[in-house]
Short mmCIF file of C-alpha atoms in Angstrom, two decimals:
data_model
loop_
_atom_site.label_atom_id
_atom_site.label_comp_id
_atom_site.label_asym_id
_atom_site.label_seq_id
_atom_site.Cartn_x
_atom_site.Cartn_y
_atom_site.Cartn_z
CA MET H 1 0.00 0.00 0.00
CA ALA H 2 2.81 2.38 0.87
CA LEU H 3 4.52 1.66 -2.45
CA LEU H 4 1.34 2.36 -4.39
CA THR H 5 0.88 5.63 -2.52
CA PHE H 6 4.42 6.68 -3.43
CA ILE H 7 3.86 5.86 -7.10
CA ASP H 8 0.57 7.78 -7.14
CA ARG H 9 2.28 10.82 -5.60
CA TRP H 10 5.11 10.62 -8.15
CA LYS H 11 2.64 10.53 -11.03
CA GLN H 12 0.74 13.46 -9.53
CA LYS H 13 3.93 15.49 -9.24
CA ALA H 14 4.97 14.59 -12.79
CA VAL H 15 1.96 16.31 -14.36
CA GLN H 16 1.89 19.46 -12.26
CA SER H 17 2.63 22.81 -13.89
CA ARG H 18 2.62 25.68 -11.45
CA ALA H 19 2.08 29.29 -12.40
CA ASP H 20 5.81 29.93 -11.99
CA GLY H 21 6.32 28.06 -15.27
CA THR H 22 8.34 25.14 -13.87
CA GLY H 23 6.14 22.42 -15.36
CA PRO H 24 5.81 21.21 -18.95
CA PHE H 25 2.26 22.51 -19.47
CA ASN H 26 1.19 25.94 -18.29
CA ALA H 27 -1.88 26.48 -20.43
CA TRP H 28 -4.84 24.39 -21.48
CA SER H 29 -8.12 24.73 -23.31
CA ILE H 30 -11.46 22.99 -22.97
CA GLU H 31 -14.32 22.02 -25.28
CA VAL H 32 -18.03 22.64 -24.76
CA MET H 33 -21.26 22.46 -26.72
CA PRO H 34 -24.10 24.98 -26.43
CA ARG H 35 -26.23 22.50 -24.49
CA THR H 36 -23.44 21.51 -22.09
CA ALA H 37 -22.30 25.11 -21.62
CA ALA H 38 -25.85 26.02 -20.62
CA LYS H 39 -25.49 23.72 -17.59
CA VAL H 40 -22.57 25.78 -16.24
CA ASP H 41 -23.83 28.65 -14.10
CA ASP H 42 -20.55 30.58 -14.05
CA PHE H 43 -17.46 29.71 -16.08
CA LYS H 44 -15.44 32.16 -13.98
CA ALA H 45 -15.85 29.82 -11.01
CA ILE H 46 -14.19 26.87 -12.72
CA LEU H 47 -11.79 28.15 -15.41
CA PRO H 48 -8.53 30.13 -15.26
CA VAL H 49 -8.67 33.67 -16.59
CA GLY H 50 -8.41 33.80 -20.38
CA THR H 51 -8.89 30.05 -20.94
CA ARG H 52 -9.61 29.21 -24.57
CA VAL H 53 -13.03 27.56 -24.83
CA TYR H 54 -13.73 25.64 -28.03
CA ILE H 55 -17.40 25.45 -28.99
CA ALA H 56 -18.21 22.22 -30.83
CA HIS H 57 -20.66 22.63 -33.69
CA ILE H 58 -22.63 19.39 -33.80
CA ALA H 59 -24.75 18.81 -36.90
CA GLY H 60 -28.20 20.31 -36.44
CA THR H 61 -27.14 22.92 -33.88
CA PRO H 62 -28.65 26.27 -34.87
CA ILE H 63 -26.01 28.91 -35.62
CA GLU H 64 -27.91 31.24 -33.26
CA ASP H 65 -27.13 28.87 -30.35
CA MET H 66 -23.47 28.75 -31.34
CA ILE H 67 -23.17 32.53 -31.52
CA ALA H 68 -25.04 33.04 -28.23
CA THR H 69 -22.68 30.60 -26.50
CA ALA H 70 -19.64 32.32 -28.00
CA LYS H 71 -20.92 35.71 -26.82
CA ARG H 72 -21.50 34.43 -23.31
CA ILE H 73 -18.01 32.94 -23.12
CA SER H 74 -16.43 36.13 -24.42
CA ASP H 75 -18.48 38.30 -22.08
CA GLU H 76 -17.31 36.22 -19.10
CA GLY H 77 -13.68 36.92 -19.95
CA PHE H 78 -12.67 33.82 -21.89
CA THR H 79 -11.51 33.24 -25.46
CA ALA H 80 -14.21 31.66 -27.61
CA MET H 81 -13.05 29.42 -30.46
CA PRO H 82 -16.04 28.00 -32.37
CA HIS H 83 -15.74 25.01 -34.68
CA PHE H 84 -16.29 25.51 -38.40
CA PRO H 85 -17.14 22.01 -39.73
CA ALA H 86 -16.81 22.22 -43.50
CA ARG H 87 -19.21 19.40 -44.35
CA SER H 88 -21.99 21.09 -42.38
CA ILE H 89 -21.67 24.40 -44.24
CA PRO H 90 -23.80 24.51 -47.40
CA ASP H 91 -21.85 27.15 -49.31
CA VAL H 92 -19.28 29.94 -49.10
CA ALA H 93 -22.00 32.57 -48.63
CA THR H 94 -23.17 30.79 -45.48
CA LEU H 95 -19.58 30.53 -44.26
CA GLU H 96 -19.09 34.27 -44.67
CA ASN H 97 -22.36 34.96 -42.89
CA TRP H 98 -21.27 32.82 -39.92
CA ILE H 99 -17.82 34.43 -39.74
CA LYS H 100 -19.29 37.93 -39.89
CA ARG H 101 -21.91 37.18 -37.24
CA TYR H 102 -19.39 35.61 -34.88
CA SER H 103 -17.19 38.67 -35.28
CA ASP H 104 -19.90 41.32 -35.05
CA GLU H 105 -22.16 39.74 -32.42
CA ALA H 106 -19.71 37.84 -30.19
CA GLY H 107 -16.31 39.46 -30.78
CA VAL H 108 -14.84 36.16 -31.98
CA THR H 109 -11.37 36.27 -33.58
CA GLU H 110 -10.41 32.58 -33.39
CA ALA H 111 -11.68 29.44 -35.13
CA LEU H 112 -11.09 25.70 -35.34
CA LEU H 113 -11.33 24.60 -38.97
CA LEU H 114 -12.12 20.97 -39.65
CA GLY H 115 -13.78 18.73 -42.18
CA GLY H 116 -16.48 17.57 -39.79
CA GLY H 117 -18.05 14.20 -39.16
CA GLU H 118 -20.83 14.26 -41.73
CA THR H 119 -20.65 11.43 -44.27
CA ARG H 120 -22.03 13.63 -47.04
CA PRO H 121 -21.17 17.33 -47.32
CA ALA H 122 -24.12 19.70 -47.02
CA GLY H 123 -22.92 21.53 -50.12
CA SER H 124 -19.84 22.58 -52.03
CA VAL H 125 -17.47 22.82 -49.04
CA HIS H 126 -16.01 19.61 -47.66
CA SER H 127 -12.56 20.25 -46.17
CA SER H 128 -10.68 22.61 -43.88
CA VAL H 129 -8.34 23.42 -46.78
CA GLN H 130 -11.31 24.76 -48.73
CA LEU H 131 -12.35 26.86 -45.74
CA ILE H 132 -8.88 28.38 -45.60
CA GLU H 133 -8.71 28.94 -49.36
CA THR H 134 -11.77 31.22 -49.26
CA GLY H 135 -9.60 33.85 -47.57
CA LEU H 136 -12.58 34.88 -45.44
CA PHE H 137 -10.91 34.39 -42.06
CA ASP H 138 -8.13 36.76 -43.07
CA LYS H 139 -10.69 39.15 -44.55
CA TYR H 140 -12.49 39.43 -41.21
CA GLY H 141 -9.28 39.73 -39.20
CA PHE H 142 -9.26 36.41 -37.37
CA LYS H 143 -6.13 36.29 -35.23
CA ARG H 144 -5.85 32.54 -34.64
CA LEU H 145 -6.78 29.49 -36.73
CA HIS H 146 -6.48 25.94 -35.45
CA VAL H 147 -6.70 22.79 -37.55
CA ALA H 148 -7.27 19.15 -36.68
CA GLY H 149 -4.50 16.61 -36.11
CA HIS H 150 -4.89 12.82 -36.21
CA PRO H 151 -2.15 10.95 -34.32
CA GLU H 152 -3.88 7.64 -34.99
CA GLY H 153 -4.86 8.41 -38.58
CA ASN H 154 -8.28 9.18 -40.00
CA LYS H 155 -9.99 6.47 -42.01
CA ASP H 156 -12.64 8.93 -43.22
CA ILE H 157 -9.85 10.75 -45.08
CA ASP H 158 -7.31 7.99 -45.77
CA LYS H 159 -9.60 5.07 -46.49
CA ASP H 160 -6.65 2.79 -47.27
CA GLY H 161 -5.43 3.05 -43.66
CA SER H 162 -2.39 5.17 -44.57
CA THR H 163 -1.74 8.77 -43.51
CA HIS H 164 -0.89 10.15 -46.96
CA GLN H 165 -3.73 12.65 -47.28
CA VAL H 166 -3.75 13.87 -43.68
CA ASP H 167 0.04 14.32 -43.85
CA ALA H 168 -0.22 16.26 -47.11
CA ALA H 169 -2.93 18.48 -45.61
CA LEU H 170 -0.76 19.33 -42.60
CA LYS H 171 2.14 20.25 -44.86
CA TRP H 172 -0.17 22.49 -46.92
CA LYS H 173 -1.42 24.18 -43.76
CA THR H 174 2.14 24.66 -42.52
CA ASP H 175 2.94 26.43 -45.78
CA PHE H 176 -0.21 28.53 -45.49
CA SER H 177 0.81 29.62 -41.97
CA THR H 178 3.66 31.59 -43.56
CA ARG H 179 1.17 33.53 -45.72
CA THR H 180 -1.43 34.50 -43.12
CA ASP H 181 -1.32 37.01 -40.29
CA ALA H 182 -3.22 34.56 -38.10
CA GLN H 183 -1.38 32.32 -35.66
CA MET H 184 -1.93 28.64 -36.34
CA ALA H 185 -1.76 25.42 -34.35
CA ILE H 186 -2.87 21.79 -34.51
CA VAL H 187 -5.36 20.39 -32.01
CA THR H 188 -5.71 16.61 -31.85
CA GLN H 189 -8.52 14.21 -31.14
CA PHE H 190 -8.45 12.86 -27.59
CA GLY H 191 -6.34 9.76 -27.05
CA PHE H 192 -5.14 7.36 -24.38
CA ASP H 193 -1.91 6.05 -25.94
CA ALA H 194 0.77 8.68 -25.29
CA ARG H 195 3.36 6.83 -27.39
CA ALA H 196 1.10 7.05 -30.44
CA VAL H 197 0.89 10.83 -29.95
CA THR H 198 4.59 11.46 -29.35
CA ASP H 199 5.67 9.21 -32.24
CA TRP H 200 3.25 11.07 -34.54
CA ALA H 201 4.47 14.47 -33.32
CA ASP H 202 8.08 13.46 -34.02
CA ARG H 203 7.19 12.06 -37.44
CA ILE H 204 5.33 15.10 -38.75
CA GLN H 205 8.01 17.43 -37.39
CA ASN H 206 10.68 15.45 -39.24
CA ALA H 207 8.51 15.76 -42.37
CA GLY H 208 8.58 19.55 -42.16
CA VAL H 209 5.46 20.45 -40.17
CA THR H 210 6.19 23.33 -37.79
CA LEU H 211 2.76 24.11 -36.31
CA PRO H 212 2.50 23.79 -32.50
CA ILE H 213 0.44 20.85 -31.26
CA HIS H 214 -2.27 21.06 -28.61
CA VAL H 215 -2.84 17.46 -27.52
CA GLY H 216 -6.39 16.35 -26.87
CA ILE H 217 -6.96 14.52 -23.59
CA ALA H 218 -10.12 13.00 -22.13
CA GLY H 219 -11.23 14.44 -18.83
CA PRO H 220 -12.23 12.14 -15.95
CA ALA H 221 -15.10 9.85 -16.87
CA LYS H 222 -16.47 6.35 -16.43
CA LEU H 223 -14.57 3.75 -18.42
CA GLN H 224 -17.71 2.68 -20.26
CA THR H 225 -18.25 6.27 -21.42
CA LEU H 226 -14.70 6.54 -22.73
CA ILE H 227 -14.88 3.25 -24.61
CA LYS H 228 -18.10 4.42 -26.29
CA PHE H 229 -16.48 7.68 -27.42
CA ALA H 230 -13.27 5.94 -28.48
CA ILE H 231 -15.20 3.54 -30.73
CA SER H 232 -17.25 6.34 -32.31
CA CYS H 233 -14.14 8.49 -32.91
CA GLY H 234 -12.01 5.65 -34.29
CA VAL H 235 -9.01 5.96 -31.97
CA GLY H 236 -7.56 2.47 -32.50
CA PRO H 237 -4.40 2.21 -30.35
CA SER H 238 -6.15 4.20 -27.64
CA LEU H 239 -9.08 1.79 -27.63
CA LYS H 240 -6.66 -1.04 -26.89
CA VAL H 241 -5.38 0.89 -23.87
CA LEU H 242 -8.93 1.22 -22.55
CA GLN H 243 -9.73 -2.43 -23.22
CA LYS H 244 -6.64 -3.45 -21.26
CA ARG H 245 -7.76 -1.23 -18.38
CA ALA H 246 -11.19 -2.85 -18.48
CA LEU H 247 -9.59 -6.26 -17.84
CA ASP H 248 -8.13 -4.96 -14.56
CA VAL H 249 -10.99 -5.37 -12.07
CA THR H 250 -9.29 -3.06 -9.56
CA ARG H 251 -9.36 -0.21 -12.12
CA LEU H 252 -12.67 -1.05 -13.77
CA LEU H 253 -14.65 0.31 -10.83
CA THR H 254 -12.80 3.64 -10.58
CA PRO H 255 -13.28 6.60 -12.95
CA TYR H 256 -10.56 7.15 -15.53
CA GLU H 257 -8.24 10.10 -15.00
CA PRO H 258 -5.64 11.16 -17.61
CA THR H 259 -2.74 11.18 -15.11
CA GLU H 260 -0.56 8.57 -16.81
CA PHE H 261 -1.22 9.95 -20.28
CA VAL H 262 -0.35 13.53 -19.31
CA SER H 263 2.66 12.37 -17.30
CA ALA H 264 4.05 10.55 -20.36
CA LEU H 265 3.49 13.63 -22.55
CA GLY H 266 5.25 15.80 -19.97
CA HIS H 267 8.19 13.41 -19.83
CA HIS H 268 8.51 13.47 -23.62
CA LYS H 269 8.35 17.27 -23.64
CA ALA H 270 11.03 17.48 -20.94
CA GLN H 271 13.30 15.12 -22.87
CA ASN H 272 12.60 16.82 -26.20
CA PRO H 273 12.42 20.59 -25.59
CA ASN H 274 12.02 21.29 -29.32
CA THR H 275 8.96 19.08 -29.66
CA LEU H 276 5.90 20.56 -31.40
CA ILE H 277 3.78 19.52 -28.40
CA GLU H 278 2.88 22.78 -26.71
CA GLN H 279 -0.18 22.41 -24.47
CA LEU H 280 -3.26 20.35 -23.62
CA HIS H 281 -6.87 20.48 -24.81
CA VAL H 282 -9.53 18.86 -22.63
CA PHE H 283 -12.50 16.92 -23.96
CA PRO H 284 -14.71 16.85 -20.82
CA LEU H 285 -16.36 13.53 -21.58
CA GLY H 286 -17.34 13.12 -17.93
CA GLY H 287 -18.63 16.68 -17.57
CA ILE H 288 -17.20 20.19 -17.89
CA ARG H 289 -16.77 20.75 -14.16
CA ALA H 290 -15.04 17.38 -13.65
CA GLY H 291 -12.64 18.06 -16.54
CA ALA H 292 -11.88 21.60 -15.37
CA ASP H 293 -11.43 20.53 -11.75
CA TRP H 294 -8.88 17.87 -12.73
CA MET H 295 -6.89 20.33 -14.81
CA ASN H 296 -7.00 22.93 -12.04
CA ARG H 297 -5.61 20.43 -9.54
CA ASN H 298 -2.98 18.90 -11.79
CA VAL H 299 -1.88 21.32 -14.49
CA THR H 300 -2.28 24.91 -13.29
CA ASP H 301 -2.03 26.75 -10.02
CA GLN H 302 -5.68 27.72 -9.99
CA ALA H 303 -5.35 29.73 -6.79
CA SER H 304 -3.55 32.45 -8.74
CA LYS H 305 -5.28 32.04 -12.08
CA ARG H 306 -8.98 31.64 -11.32
CA SER H 307 -11.18 34.58 -12.24
CA ALA H 308 -12.19 36.86 -9.38
#
């Protein structure tokens, strides 16, 4: 028992990043949806000042709900970064309308550009590259653009199981980053296999990608919940990690926490100071408050960073 307590304390210490900047991760972001954000009475009570809050645009969500959520987040002192899922946008005119409304009505200057999960595009736009090529985000003065990264591949894009197309897209976006005034970064899908993430980060960096990486992690949640999301999102190596955990009866009954995953990422970052891995992005699969509370305890010194 004493040995296990020591190991747990070592892991806890390994992921901590205090406000003095001594740890590997000193900033993080979190993802919400309009309906989940509505359940949070006051974001200032649970998030550090200035936290970037991604707003997921699920198919069928009215744009009015997205904009209202972005305005609320901005008004409470946080940075709103709404998703722009290409396959859910019927045409370039609609895209421009959304961008203009986000800017005018909610003060939004940041966006996550992605293809989206729809099997069939709603119209003529079907990829994040096409979104970028419109030039509309530069036209409306967006200061930061993030794009999706796929450490475990994406079979919707590379149907042959390779990474040829996703790799080519990242190289194109790296080149574009030299032609835009907006800052750019990669944000990944959540995962549970740290080695898959760090190997991927090394590989794309060696191939010439220079965009910083914000690694997606799953917030605390029941194991059954995580397995369901992992299957739906197609994270193969990560699913094997969860299945192995499920075979351990002593761990099956306790909620998952991303301690080991974040610790391994921190170790890699410490050993490879030039890595593209920059910070963490939380998918609060077990609830926004639970995800934020874990990050506050383990990654930032919330006592000095929480909003007044």
